[in-house]
Amino acid sequence: MRARGWTISVDGLYGPQTDGVARSFQREKGLKVDGKIGAATWRAAWESPVT
């Protein structure tokens, strides 16, 4: 997600910063907001327009 413009740094395997960015991304893309990188979130991370 960093390569697509999101500000995120390494915070562990899946730390609180990663969870926060995942939730923000999901909200922006109209996805279910759960902080999990499931199939829909993963697909959107690579295929949705960068906003």
PDB file of C-alpha atoms in Angstrom:
ATOM      1  CA  MET A   1       0.000   0.000   0.000  1.00  0.00           C
ATOM      2  CA  ARG A   2       2.954   2.292   0.555  1.00  0.00           C
ATOM      3  CA  ALA A   3       3.794   1.958  -3.158  1.00  0.00           C
ATOM      4  CA  ARG A   4       0.307   3.269  -3.934  1.00  0.00           C
ATOM      5  CA  GLY A   5       0.646   6.404  -1.802  1.00  0.00           C
ATOM      6  CA  TRP A   6      -0.417   5.362   1.703  1.00  0.00           C
ATOM      7  CA  THR A   7       1.824   6.465   4.577  1.00  0.00           C
ATOM      8  CA  ILE A   8       2.840   3.363   6.501  1.00  0.00           C
ATOM      9  CA  SER A   9       6.008   2.011   8.047  1.00  0.00           C
ATOM     10  CA  VAL A  10       6.957  -1.393   9.395  1.00  0.00           C
ATOM     11  CA  ASP A  11       5.201  -1.924  12.721  1.00  0.00           C
ATOM     12  CA  GLY A  12       5.462  -5.667  13.203  1.00  0.00           C
ATOM     13  CA  LEU A  13       3.823  -8.542  11.426  1.00  0.00           C
ATOM     14  CA  TYR A  14       0.428  -6.801  11.542  1.00  0.00           C
ATOM     15  CA  GLY A  15       0.580  -4.002  14.041  1.00  0.00           C
ATOM     16  CA  PRO A  16      -1.764  -1.159  14.948  1.00  0.00           C
ATOM     17  CA  GLN A  17      -0.554   1.170  12.206  1.00  0.00           C
ATOM     18  CA  THR A  18      -1.209  -1.495   9.568  1.00  0.00           C
ATOM     19  CA  ASP A  19      -4.682  -2.074  11.007  1.00  0.00           C
ATOM     20  CA  GLY A  20      -5.432   1.644  10.876  1.00  0.00           C
ATOM     21  CA  VAL A  21      -4.330   2.022   7.276  1.00  0.00           C
ATOM     22  CA  ALA A  22      -6.295  -1.090   6.284  1.00  0.00           C
ATOM     23  CA  ARG A  23      -9.448   0.310   7.901  1.00  0.00           C
ATOM     24  CA  SER A  24      -8.996   3.744   6.280  1.00  0.00           C
ATOM     25  CA  PHE A  25      -8.443   2.114   2.902  1.00  0.00           C
ATOM     26  CA  GLN A  26     -11.531  -0.066   3.308  1.00  0.00           C
ATOM     27  CA  ARG A  27     -13.676   2.947   4.215  1.00  0.00           C
ATOM     28  CA  GLU A  28     -12.371   4.915   1.229  1.00  0.00           C
ATOM     29  CA  LYS A  29     -13.077   2.066  -1.180  1.00  0.00           C
ATOM     30  CA  GLY A  30     -16.542   1.244   0.215  1.00  0.00           C
ATOM     31  CA  LEU A  31     -15.474  -2.168   1.504  1.00  0.00           C
ATOM     32  CA  LYS A  32     -16.432  -3.935   4.727  1.00  0.00           C
ATOM     33  CA  VAL A  33     -14.345  -2.192   7.408  1.00  0.00           C
ATOM     34  CA  ASP A  34     -12.797  -4.910   9.545  1.00  0.00           C
ATOM     35  CA  GLY A  35      -9.050  -4.238   9.283  1.00  0.00           C
ATOM     36  CA  LYS A  36      -8.483  -7.637   7.685  1.00  0.00           C
ATOM     37  CA  ILE A  37      -6.772  -8.028   4.349  1.00  0.00           C
ATOM     38  CA  GLY A  38      -9.244 -10.450   2.826  1.00  0.00           C
ATOM     39  CA  ALA A  39      -9.798 -11.142  -0.865  1.00  0.00           C
ATOM     40  CA  ALA A  40     -11.812  -7.963  -1.572  1.00  0.00           C
ATOM     41  CA  THR A  41      -9.332  -5.682   0.207  1.00  0.00           C
ATOM     42  CA  TRP A  42      -6.343  -7.359  -1.421  1.00  0.00           C
ATOM     43  CA  ARG A  43      -7.911  -7.016  -4.885  1.00  0.00           C
ATOM     44  CA  ALA A  44      -8.814  -3.367  -4.286  1.00  0.00           C
ATOM     45  CA  ALA A  45      -5.299  -2.616  -3.065  1.00  0.00           C
ATOM     46  CA  TRP A  46      -3.913  -3.571  -6.466  1.00  0.00           C
ATOM     47  CA  GLU A  47      -6.777  -2.803  -8.852  1.00  0.00           C
ATOM     48  CA  SER A  48      -8.672   0.229  -7.535  1.00  0.00           C
ATOM     49  CA  PRO A  49      -7.699   3.674  -8.794  1.00  0.00           C
ATOM     50  CA  VAL A  50      -5.230   5.508  -6.587  1.00  0.00           C
ATOM     51  CA  THR A  51      -7.089   8.333  -4.875  1.00  0.00           C
TER      52      THR A  51
END
